[in-house]
CSV table of N, CA and C in Angstrom, one decimal:
chain,number,residue,atom,x,y,z
A,1,MET,N,115.6,148.1,-94.8
A,1,MET,CA,116.2,149.3,-95.2
A,1,MET,C,116.3,150.1,-93.8
A,2,THR,N,117.4,150.6,-93.4
A,2,THR,CA,117.5,151.4,-92.2
A,2,THR,C,117.9,152.8,-92.5
A,3,MET,N,117.4,153.8,-91.8
A,3,MET,CA,117.6,155.2,-92.2
A,3,MET,C,118.7,155.6,-91.0
A,4,THR,N,119.6,156.2,-91.5
A,4,THR,CA,120.6,156.7,-90.5
A,4,THR,C,120.6,158.2,-90.7
A,5,THR,N,120.7,158.9,-89.6
A,5,THR,CA,120.8,160.3,-89.7
A,5,THR,C,122.2,160.8,-89.7
A,6,LYS,N,122.4,161.8,-90.4
A,6,LYS,CA,123.9,162.3,-90.5
A,6,LYS,C,124.0,163.4,-89.4
A,7,LYS,N,125.0,163.3,-88.7
A,7,LYS,CA,125.2,164.3,-87.7
A,7,LYS,C,126.1,165.4,-88.3
A,8,LYS,N,125.7,166.7,-88.1
A,8,LYS,CA,126.5,167.7,-88.7
A,8,LYS,C,127.8,168.0,-87.9
A,9,MET,N,128.8,167.9,-88.5
A,9,MET,CA,130.1,168.2,-87.8
A,9,MET,C,130.4,169.7,-87.8
A,10,PRO,N,131.1,170.2,-86.9
A,10,PRO,CA,131.5,171.7,-86.9
A,10,PRO,C,132.1,172.2,-88.2
A,11,GLY,N,132.9,171.4,-88.9
A,11,GLY,CA,133.5,171.9,-90.1
A,11,GLY,C,132.8,171.6,-91.4
A,12,ASP,N,131.5,170.9,-91.2
A,12,ASP,CA,130.8,170.7,-92.5
A,12,ASP,C,130.2,171.9,-93.1
A,13,VAL,N,130.3,171.9,-94.4
A,13,VAL,CA,129.7,173.0,-95.1
A,13,VAL,C,128.2,172.4,-95.6
A,14,PRO,N,127.2,173.2,-95.4
A,14,PRO,CA,125.8,172.6,-95.8
A,14,PRO,C,125.8,172.6,-97.4
A,15,VAL,N,125.1,171.6,-97.9
A,15,VAL,CA,125.0,171.3,-99.4
A,15,VAL,C,124.1,172.5,-99.9
A,16,ASN,N,123.0,172.7,-99.1
A,16,ASN,CA,122.0,173.7,-99.7
A,16,ASN,C,122.3,175.0,-98.9
A,17,PRO,N,122.5,176.1,-99.6
A,17,PRO,CA,122.7,177.3,-98.9
A,17,PRO,C,121.6,177.9,-98.2
A,18,ILE,N,120.3,177.6,-98.5
A,18,ILE,CA,119.1,178.1,-97.9
A,18,ILE,C,119.1,177.5,-96.4
A,19,SER,N,119.6,176.4,-96.2
A,19,SER,CA,119.5,175.7,-94.8
A,19,SER,C,120.3,176.6,-93.8
A,20,ASP,N,121.1,177.5,-94.3
A,20,ASP,CA,121.8,178.5,-93.3
A,20,ASP,C,121.1,179.8,-93.0
A,21,LEU,N,120.0,179.9,-93.6
A,21,LEU,CA,119.2,181.3,-93.5
A,21,LEU,C,118.7,181.3,-92.0
A,22,PRO,N,118.5,182.4,-91.4
A,22,PRO,CA,118.0,182.6,-90.1
A,22,PRO,C,116.6,182.4,-90.2
A,23,LEU,N,115.8,182.0,-89.3
A,23,LEU,CA,114.4,181.9,-89.2
A,23,LEU,C,113.9,180.7,-90.1
A,24,ILE,N,114.1,180.6,-91.4
A,24,ILE,CA,113.6,179.6,-92.2
A,24,ILE,C,114.6,178.4,-92.4
A,25,GLY,N,115.8,178.6,-92.1
A,25,GLY,CA,116.8,177.6,-92.4
A,25,GLY,C,116.6,176.3,-91.7
A,26,GLY,N,116.2,176.3,-90.5
A,26,GLY,CA,116.0,174.9,-89.7
A,26,GLY,C,114.8,174.3,-90.4
A,27,LEU,N,113.7,174.9,-90.7
A,27,LEU,CA,112.5,174.2,-91.3
A,27,LEU,C,112.8,173.8,-92.6
A,28,PHE,N,113.6,174.6,-93.4
A,28,PHE,CA,114.0,174.2,-94.7
A,28,PHE,C,115.0,173.0,-94.7
A,29,GLY,N,115.9,173.0,-93.7
A,29,GLY,CA,116.8,171.8,-93.5
A,29,GLY,C,116.0,170.6,-93.5
A,30,LEU,N,114.9,170.5,-92.6
A,30,LEU,CA,114.1,169.3,-92.4
A,30,LEU,C,113.4,169.0,-93.8
A,31,LEU,N,112.8,169.9,-94.5
A,31,LEU,CA,112.2,169.7,-95.8
A,31,LEU,C,113.4,169.2,-96.8
A,32,ASP,N,114.5,169.8,-96.8
A,32,ASP,CA,115.5,169.4,-97.7
A,32,ASP,C,115.9,167.9,-97.4
A,33,GLU,N,116.1,167.6,-96.1
A,33,GLU,CA,116.5,166.3,-95.8
A,33,GLU,C,115.4,165.3,-96.3
A,34,VAL,N,114.1,165.5,-96.1
A,34,VAL,CA,113.1,164.7,-96.7
A,34,VAL,C,113.1,164.5,-98.1
A,35,ALA,N,113.3,165.6,-98.7
A,35,ALA,CA,113.5,165.5,-100.3
A,35,ALA,C,114.7,164.7,-100.6
A,36,ASP,N,115.7,164.8,-99.8
A,36,ASP,CA,116.9,164.0,-100.2
A,36,ASP,C,116.6,162.7,-100.0
A,37,ARG,N,115.9,162.2,-99.0
A,37,ARG,CA,115.7,160.9,-98.6
A,37,ARG,C,114.6,160.3,-99.7
A,38,LEU,N,113.8,161.1,-100.2
A,38,LEU,CA,113.0,160.7,-101.4
A,38,LEU,C,113.6,160.6,-102.7
A,39,GLY,N,114.9,161.1,-102.8
A,39,GLY,CA,115.7,160.8,-104.0
A,39,GLY,C,115.7,162.0,-104.9
A,40,PHE,N,115.3,163.2,-104.5
A,40,PHE,CA,115.2,164.3,-105.5
A,40,PHE,C,116.7,164.8,-105.6
A,41,ALA,N,117.0,165.2,-106.8
A,41,ALA,CA,118.3,165.8,-107.3
A,41,ALA,C,118.6,167.0,-106.4
A,42,LEU,N,119.9,167.3,-106.3
A,42,LEU,CA,120.3,168.4,-105.5
A,42,LEU,C,119.8,169.7,-106.2
A,43,TRP,N,120.0,169.7,-107.6
A,43,TRP,CA,119.5,171.1,-108.2
A,43,TRP,C,118.1,171.3,-107.9
A,44,PHE,N,117.3,170.2,-107.9
A,44,PHE,CA,115.8,170.4,-107.8
A,44,PHE,C,115.5,170.8,-106.2
A,45,ARG,N,116.2,170.3,-105.3
A,45,ARG,CA,116.1,170.6,-103.9
A,45,ARG,C,116.4,172.1,-103.7
A,46,ILE,N,117.6,172.6,-104.4
A,46,ILE,CA,118.0,173.9,-104.3
A,46,ILE,C,116.9,174.8,-104.8
A,47,PHE,N,116.3,174.4,-106.0
A,47,PHE,CA,115.1,175.3,-106.6
A,47,PHE,C,114.1,175.2,-105.7
A,48,LEU,N,113.7,174.2,-105.1
A,48,LEU,CA,112.4,174.2,-104.1
A,48,LEU,C,112.9,175.1,-102.9
A,49,GLY,N,114.2,175.1,-102.5
A,49,GLY,CA,114.6,175.9,-101.5
A,49,GLY,C,114.4,177.5,-101.8
A,50,PHE,N,114.9,177.8,-103.1
A,50,PHE,CA,114.6,179.2,-103.4
A,50,PHE,C,113.2,179.5,-103.6
A,51,VAL,N,112.4,178.7,-104.0
A,51,VAL,CA,110.8,178.9,-104.1
A,51,VAL,C,110.4,179.2,-102.7
A,52,TYR,N,110.7,178.2,-101.6
A,52,TYR,CA,110.4,178.3,-100.3
A,52,TYR,C,110.9,179.7,-99.8
A,53,ALA,N,112.2,180.0,-99.9
A,53,ALA,CA,112.8,181.4,-99.4
A,53,ALA,C,112.0,182.5,-100.0
A,54,ALA,N,111.6,182.5,-101.4
A,54,ALA,CA,110.9,183.6,-102.0
A,54,ALA,C,109.5,183.6,-101.5
A,55,ALA,N,108.8,182.6,-101.1
A,55,ALA,CA,107.5,182.7,-100.6
A,55,ALA,C,107.5,183.2,-99.2
A,56,PHE,N,108.7,182.9,-98.4
A,56,PHE,CA,108.8,183.4,-97.2
A,56,PHE,C,109.1,184.9,-97.2
A,57,GLY,N,110.0,185.3,-98.1
A,57,GLY,CA,110.3,186.7,-98.3
A,57,GLY,C,109.1,187.6,-98.6
A,58,TYR,N,108.3,186.9,-99.5
A,58,TYR,CA,107.1,187.7,-99.9
A,58,TYR,C,106.2,187.9,-98.7
A,59,LEU,N,106.1,186.8,-97.9
A,59,LEU,CA,105.1,187.0,-96.8
A,59,LEU,C,105.6,188.0,-95.7
A,60,ILE,N,107.1,187.9,-95.5
A,60,ILE,CA,107.6,189.0,-94.6
A,60,ILE,C,107.4,190.4,-95.2
A,61,ALA,N,107.7,190.5,-96.6
A,61,ALA,CA,107.4,191.9,-97.1
A,61,ALA,C,106.0,192.3,-97.0
A,62,TRP,N,105.1,191.3,-97.2
A,62,TRP,CA,103.6,191.7,-97.2
A,62,TRP,C,103.2,192.1,-95.7
A,63,LEU,N,103.8,191.4,-94.6
A,63,LEU,CA,103.5,191.7,-93.3
A,63,LEU,C,104.1,193.1,-92.9
A,64,LEU,N,105.3,193.4,-93.5
A,64,LEU,CA,106.0,194.7,-93.1
A,64,LEU,C,105.2,195.8,-93.8
A,65,VAL,N,104.7,195.6,-95.0
A,65,VAL,CA,104.1,196.8,-95.7
A,65,VAL,C,102.6,196.9,-95.2
A,66,THR,N,102.1,195.8,-94.8
A,66,THR,CA,100.6,195.8,-94.4
A,66,THR,C,100.4,196.4,-92.9
A,67,TYR,N,101.3,195.8,-92.1
A,67,TYR,CA,101.1,196.1,-90.7
A,67,TYR,C,102.2,197.0,-89.9
A,68,VAL,N,103.5,196.7,-90.2
A,68,VAL,CA,104.5,197.3,-89.5
A,68,VAL,C,104.7,198.8,-89.9
A,69,VAL,N,104.9,198.9,-91.2
A,69,VAL,CA,105.1,200.4,-91.7
A,69,VAL,C,104.0,201.3,-91.3
A,70,PRO,N,102.7,201.0,-91.6
A,70,PRO,CA,101.7,202.0,-91.2
A,70,PRO,C,101.6,202.1,-89.7
A,71,TRP,N,101.9,201.2,-88.8
A,71,TRP,CA,102.0,201.3,-87.4
A,71,TRP,C,103.1,202.2,-87.1
A,72,ALA,N,104.3,202.0,-87.7
A,72,ALA,CA,105.5,202.8,-87.3
A,72,ALA,C,105.2,204.3,-87.7
A,73,GLY,N,104.5,204.6,-88.8
A,73,GLY,CA,104.2,205.9,-89.2
A,73,GLY,C,103.4,206.7,-88.1
A,74,ASN,N,102.5,206.0,-87.6
A,74,ASN,CA,101.7,206.6,-86.4
A,74,ASN,C,102.6,206.6,-85.1
A,75,ALA,N,103.3,205.5,-84.8
A,75,ALA,CA,103.9,205.4,-83.6
A,75,ALA,C,105.1,206.4,-83.4
A,76,LEU,N,105.8,206.7,-84.6
A,76,LEU,CA,107.0,207.5,-84.5
A,76,LEU,C,106.7,209.0,-84.6
A,77,ARG,N,105.5,209.4,-85.0
A,77,ARG,CA,105.2,210.8,-85.0
A,77,ARG,C,105.5,211.6,-83.7
A,78,ARG,N,104.9,211.1,-82.7
A,78,ARG,CA,105.2,211.9,-81.4
A,78,ARG,C,106.7,211.9,-80.9
A,79,PRO,N,107.3,210.7,-81.0
A,79,PRO,CA,108.8,210.7,-80.6
A,79,PRO,C,109.6,211.6,-81.5
A,80,VAL,N,109.3,211.6,-82.7
A,80,VAL,CA,110.2,212.4,-83.7
A,80,VAL,C,109.9,213.9,-83.3
A,81,ARG,N,108.7,214.3,-83.1
A,81,ARG,CA,108.5,215.6,-82.6
A,81,ARG,C,109.2,216.1,-81.5
A,82,LYS,N,109.3,215.1,-80.4
A,82,LYS,CA,109.9,215.4,-79.1
A,82,LYS,C,111.4,215.4,-79.4
A,83,ALA,N,112.0,214.6,-80.3
A,83,ALA,CA,113.5,214.7,-80.6
A,83,ALA,C,113.7,216.0,-81.2
A,84,ALA,N,112.9,216.4,-82.1
A,84,ALA,CA,113.0,217.7,-82.9
A,84,ALA,C,113.1,218.8,-81.8
A,85,GLU,N,112.2,218.8,-80.8
A,85,GLU,CA,112.2,219.8,-79.8
A,85,GLU,C,113.5,219.7,-79.0
A,86,GLY,N,113.9,218.6,-78.8
A,86,GLY,CA,115.2,218.4,-78.0
A,86,GLY,C,116.4,219.0,-78.8
A,87,LEU,N,116.4,218.8,-80.2
A,87,LEU,CA,117.4,219.2,-81.1
A,87,LEU,C,117.4,220.7,-81.2
A,88,ARG,N,116.2,221.3,-81.1
A,88,ARG,CA,116.0,222.8,-81.1
A,88,ARG,C,116.6,223.3,-79.9
A,89,PHE,N,116.3,222.8,-78.8
A,89,PHE,CA,116.9,223.2,-77.5
A,89,PHE,C,118.4,223.2,-77.5
A,90,VAL,N,119.0,222.0,-77.9
A,90,VAL,CA,120.4,221.9,-77.9
A,90,VAL,C,121.1,222.9,-78.8
A,91,LEU,N,120.5,223.1,-79.9
A,91,LEU,CA,121.2,224.1,-80.9
A,91,LEU,C,120.9,225.5,-80.4
A,92,LEU,N,119.8,225.8,-79.7
A,92,LEU,CA,119.7,227.3,-79.3
A,92,LEU,C,120.4,227.5,-78.0
A,93,VAL,N,121.0,226.6,-77.3
A,93,VAL,CA,121.7,226.9,-76.0
A,93,VAL,C,122.9,227.8,-76.2
A,94,PRO,N,123.7,227.5,-77.3
A,94,PRO,CA,124.9,228.4,-77.5
A,94,PRO,C,124.4,229.8,-77.8
A,95,ASP,N,123.3,229.9,-78.7
A,95,ASP,CA,122.8,231.2,-79.1
A,95,ASP,C,122.2,232.0,-77.9
A,96,TRP,N,121.7,231.3,-76.9
A,96,TRP,CA,121.1,231.9,-75.7
A,96,TRP,C,122.4,232.4,-74.8
A,97,ALA,N,123.3,231.5,-74.8
A,97,ALA,CA,124.4,231.8,-73.8
A,97,ALA,C,125.2,232.9,-74.3
A,98,ILE,N,125.5,233.1,-75.6
A,98,ILE,CA,126.3,234.2,-76.2
A,98,ILE,C,125.5,235.4,-76.1
A,99,SER,N,124.2,235.4,-76.4
A,99,SER,CA,123.4,236.7,-76.4
A,99,SER,C,123.3,237.1,-75.0
A,100,ARG,N,123.2,236.2,-74.0
A,100,ARG,CA,123.1,236.6,-72.6
A,100,ARG,C,124.4,237.3,-72.3
A,101,ALA,N,125.6,236.8,-72.5
A,101,ALA,CA,126.8,237.3,-72.2
A,101,ALA,C,126.9,238.7,-72.9
A,102,PHE,N,126.4,238.9,-74.1
A,102,PHE,CA,126.4,240.3,-74.8
A,102,PHE,C,125.6,241.2,-73.9
A,103,ARG,N,124.5,240.8,-73.7
A,103,ARG,CA,123.4,241.7,-73.0
A,103,ARG,C,124.0,242.0,-71.5
A,104,ARG,N,124.7,241.2,-70.8
A,104,ARG,CA,125.1,241.5,-69.5
A,104,ARG,C,126.2,242.4,-69.6
A,105,SER,N,127.0,242.4,-70.6
A,105,SER,CA,128.1,243.5,-70.8
A,105,SER,C,127.5,244.8,-71.3
A,106,GLY,N,126.2,244.9,-71.6
A,106,GLY,CA,125.6,246.2,-72.0
A,106,GLY,C,125.7,246.3,-73.6
A,107,ARG,N,125.9,245.3,-74.3
A,107,ARG,CA,126.0,245.4,-75.7
A,107,ARG,C,124.9,244.7,-76.4
A,108,VAL,N,124.6,245.0,-77.5
A,108,VAL,CA,123.6,244.2,-78.3
A,108,VAL,C,124.2,243.0,-79.0
A,109,PRO,N,123.6,241.9,-79.1
A,109,PRO,CA,124.2,240.7,-79.6
A,109,PRO,C,124.3,241.1,-81.2
A,110,PRO,N,125.2,240.5,-81.9
A,110,PRO,CA,125.4,240.7,-83.3
A,110,PRO,C,124.2,240.1,-84.1
A,111,GLN,N,124.0,240.6,-85.3
A,111,GLN,CA,122.9,240.1,-86.2
A,111,GLN,C,123.1,238.6,-86.6
A,112,MET,N,124.4,238.2,-86.7
A,112,MET,CA,124.6,236.7,-87.0
A,112,MET,C,124.1,235.9,-86.0
A,113,LEU,N,123.9,236.4,-84.7
A,113,LEU,CA,123.4,235.4,-83.7
A,113,LEU,C,121.9,235.3,-83.9
A,114,TYR,N,121.3,236.3,-84.2
A,114,TYR,CA,119.8,236.4,-84.5
A,114,TYR,C,119.5,235.4,-85.7
A,115,ASP,N,120.3,235.5,-86.7
A,115,ASP,CA,120.2,234.8,-88.0
A,115,ASP,C,120.4,233.3,-87.7
A,116,TYR,N,121.4,232.9,-86.8
A,116,TYR,CA,121.6,231.5,-86.5
A,116,TYR,C,120.2,231.0,-85.7
A,117,GLY,N,119.7,231.8,-84.8
A,117,GLY,CA,118.5,231.3,-84.1
A,117,GLY,C,117.4,231.2,-85.1
A,118,GLY,N,117.3,232.0,-86.0
A,118,GLY,CA,116.2,232.0,-87.0
A,118,GLY,C,116.3,230.6,-87.9
A,119,VAL,N,117.5,230.4,-88.3
A,119,VAL,CA,117.8,229.2,-89.2
A,119,VAL,C,117.5,228.0,-88.3
A,120,VAL,N,117.9,228.0,-87.1
A,120,VAL,CA,117.6,226.7,-86.2
A,120,VAL,C,116.1,226.5,-86.1
A,121,MET,N,115.4,227.7,-85.8
A,121,MET,CA,114.0,227.5,-85.7
A,121,MET,C,113.3,227.0,-87.0
A,122,ARG,N,113.7,227.6,-88.1
A,122,ARG,CA,113.1,227.1,-89.4
A,122,ARG,C,113.4,225.7,-89.7
A,123,PHE,N,114.7,225.3,-89.3
A,123,PHE,CA,115.0,223.9,-89.6
A,123,PHE,C,114.2,222.9,-88.8
A,124,VAL,N,114.2,223.2,-87.5
A,124,VAL,CA,113.2,222.3,-86.7
A,124,VAL,C,111.8,222.4,-87.1
A,125,ASP,N,111.4,223.5,-87.4
A,125,ASP,CA,110.0,223.6,-87.9
A,125,ASP,C,109.7,222.8,-89.2
A,126,ARG,N,110.7,222.7,-90.1
A,126,ARG,CA,110.6,221.8,-91.2
A,126,ARG,C,110.5,220.3,-91.0
A,127,ILE,N,111.5,220.1,-90.0
A,127,ILE,CA,111.5,218.6,-89.5
A,127,ILE,C,110.1,218.2,-89.1
A,128,GLN,N,109.6,219.1,-88.2
A,128,GLN,CA,108.1,218.8,-87.7
A,128,GLN,C,107.1,218.8,-88.7
A,129,GLU,N,107.2,219.6,-89.7
A,129,GLU,CA,106.2,219.6,-90.8
A,129,GLU,C,106.3,218.3,-91.6
A,130,VAL,N,107.5,217.9,-92.0
A,130,VAL,CA,107.8,216.7,-92.7
A,130,VAL,C,107.2,215.5,-91.8
A,131,THR,N,107.4,215.5,-90.5
A,131,THR,CA,107.0,214.5,-89.6
A,131,THR,C,105.5,214.5,-89.6
A,132,ASP,N,104.9,215.5,-89.5
A,132,ASP,CA,103.4,215.5,-89.3
A,132,ASP,C,102.7,215.3,-90.7
A,133,HIS,N,103.3,215.5,-91.8
A,133,HIS,CA,102.6,215.2,-93.0
A,133,HIS,C,103.2,213.9,-93.6
A,134,GLY,N,104.4,213.6,-93.4
A,134,GLY,CA,105.0,212.5,-94.1
A,134,GLY,C,104.7,211.1,-93.4
A,135,LEU,N,104.9,211.1,-92.0
A,135,LEU,CA,104.7,209.8,-91.3
A,135,LEU,C,103.4,209.2,-91.5
A,136,PRO,N,102.4,210.0,-91.3
A,136,PRO,CA,100.9,209.4,-91.4
A,136,PRO,C,100.7,208.9,-92.9
A,137,LYS,N,101.5,209.3,-93.9
A,137,LYS,CA,101.2,208.8,-95.2
A,137,LYS,C,101.8,207.5,-95.4
A,138,LEU,N,102.6,207.0,-94.5
A,138,LEU,CA,103.1,205.6,-94.5
A,138,LEU,C,102.0,204.6,-94.3
A,139,ALA,N,100.9,205.0,-93.9
A,139,ALA,CA,99.7,204.1,-93.8
A,139,ALA,C,99.3,203.7,-95.3
A,140,GLY,N,99.6,204.4,-96.3
A,140,GLY,CA,99.3,204.1,-97.6
A,140,GLY,C,100.1,203.1,-98.2
A,141,SER,N,101.0,202.6,-97.5
A,141,SER,CA,101.7,201.5,-97.9
A,141,SER,C,101.0,200.2,-97.9
A,142,ARG,N,99.8,200.1,-97.3
A,142,ARG,CA,99.0,199.0,-97.3
A,142,ARG,C,98.5,198.7,-98.8
A,143,ALA,N,98.5,199.7,-99.6
A,143,ALA,CA,98.0,199.5,-101.0
A,143,ALA,C,99.1,199.3,-102.0
A,144,ALA,N,100.3,198.9,-101.3
A,144,ALA,CA,101.5,198.6,-102.2
A,144,ALA,C,101.1,197.4,-103.3
A,145,PRO,N,101.5,197.7,-104.5
A,145,PRO,CA,101.2,196.6,-105.5
A,145,PRO,C,102.0,195.4,-105.3
A,146,ARG,N,101.4,194.3,-105.7
A,146,ARG,CA,102.2,193.0,-105.6
A,146,ARG,C,103.6,193.0,-106.2
A,147,TRP,N,103.6,193.8,-107.4
A,147,TRP,CA,104.9,193.5,-108.2
A,147,TRP,C,105.9,194.3,-107.5
A,148,LEU,N,105.6,195.3,-106.5
A,148,LEU,CA,106.6,196.0,-105.6
A,148,LEU,C,107.1,195.1,-104.5
A,149,LEU,N,106.2,194.2,-104.1
A,149,LEU,CA,106.7,193.2,-103.0
A,149,LEU,C,107.7,192.3,-103.7
A,150,MET,N,107.3,191.7,-105.0
A,150,MET,CA,108.1,190.8,-105.5
A,150,MET,C,109.4,191.3,-106.0
A,151,ALA,N,109.5,192.7,-106.3
A,151,ALA,CA,110.7,193.4,-106.7
A,151,ALA,C,111.6,193.4,-105.3
A,152,PHE,N,111.0,193.6,-104.2
A,152,PHE,CA,111.7,193.6,-103.0
A,152,PHE,C,112.3,192.3,-102.8
A,153,VAL,N,111.6,191.2,-102.9
A,153,VAL,CA,112.1,189.8,-102.8
A,153,VAL,C,113.2,189.6,-103.8
A,154,ALA,N,113.1,190.1,-105.0
A,154,ALA,CA,114.1,190.0,-106.0
A,154,ALA,C,115.4,190.5,-105.7
A,155,VAL,N,115.3,191.8,-105.1
A,155,VAL,CA,116.4,192.6,-104.6
A,155,VAL,C,117.0,191.8,-103.4
A,156,TRP,N,116.2,191.3,-102.6
A,156,TRP,CA,116.7,190.6,-101.3
A,156,TRP,C,117.5,189.3,-101.8
A,157,PHE,N,117.1,188.7,-102.9
A,157,PHE,CA,117.9,187.5,-103.4
A,157,PHE,C,119.2,188.1,-103.9
A,158,LEU,N,119.2,189.1,-104.7
A,158,LEU,CA,120.4,189.6,-105.3
A,158,LEU,C,121.4,190.0,-104.3
A,159,VAL,N,121.0,190.7,-103.2
A,159,VAL,CA,121.9,191.1,-102.0
A,159,VAL,C,122.4,189.8,-101.4
A,160,TRP,N,121.5,188.8,-101.1
A,160,TRP,CA,121.8,187.7,-100.4
A,160,TRP,C,122.8,186.9,-101.3
A,161,GLY,N,122.6,186.8,-102.7
A,161,GLY,CA,123.5,186.0,-103.5
A,161,GLY,C,124.9,186.6,-103.6
A,162,ALA,N,124.9,188.0,-103.6
A,162,ALA,CA,126.2,188.6,-103.7
A,162,ALA,C,127.0,188.4,-102.3
A,163,SER,N,126.4,188.0,-101.3
A,163,SER,CA,127.2,187.8,-100.1
A,163,SER,C,127.8,186.4,-99.9
A,164,PHE,N,127.5,185.5,-100.8
A,164,PHE,CA,128.2,184.2,-100.9
A,164,PHE,C,129.7,184.3,-101.2
A,165,PRO,N,130.5,183.5,-100.6
A,165,PRO,CA,131.9,183.5,-100.9
A,165,PRO,C,132.1,183.0,-102.2
A,166,ARG,N,133.0,183.6,-103.0
A,166,ARG,CA,133.4,183.1,-104.3
A,166,ARG,C,134.6,182.2,-104.2
């Protein structure tokens, strides 16, 4: 009995949709080929592929929630504060320019200009408060329940399934 390998032609459509997934598709393609040679039915190979993709999705969700999200909460705190300060500067430049023009002409700037400056200051202060209190709380994502990760994988499957051509 000789084994021949099938070459994938450019126009070929894969039999199993999971073999087209990035990252895991190549490995699954090998596993699917082995299962095909062992004589497993297509429906069973597809089921195994979904189990494989679900396990991989759960692993990715767990890694994200356990390591990436808490790290991002601490790592983004300072850049968000700096960006908020930059936003404050950009939004207050017109206020400064208009009030300076009024003062040079010997007049008092209108109250609306002071109100605008106050709104900008409060807005940026609120952004910084949310940043200071909210981003460090992302470290609590490490305690995410398993059912939440499974729900994430289920939603991923639903979104992925909806992307197939009809």
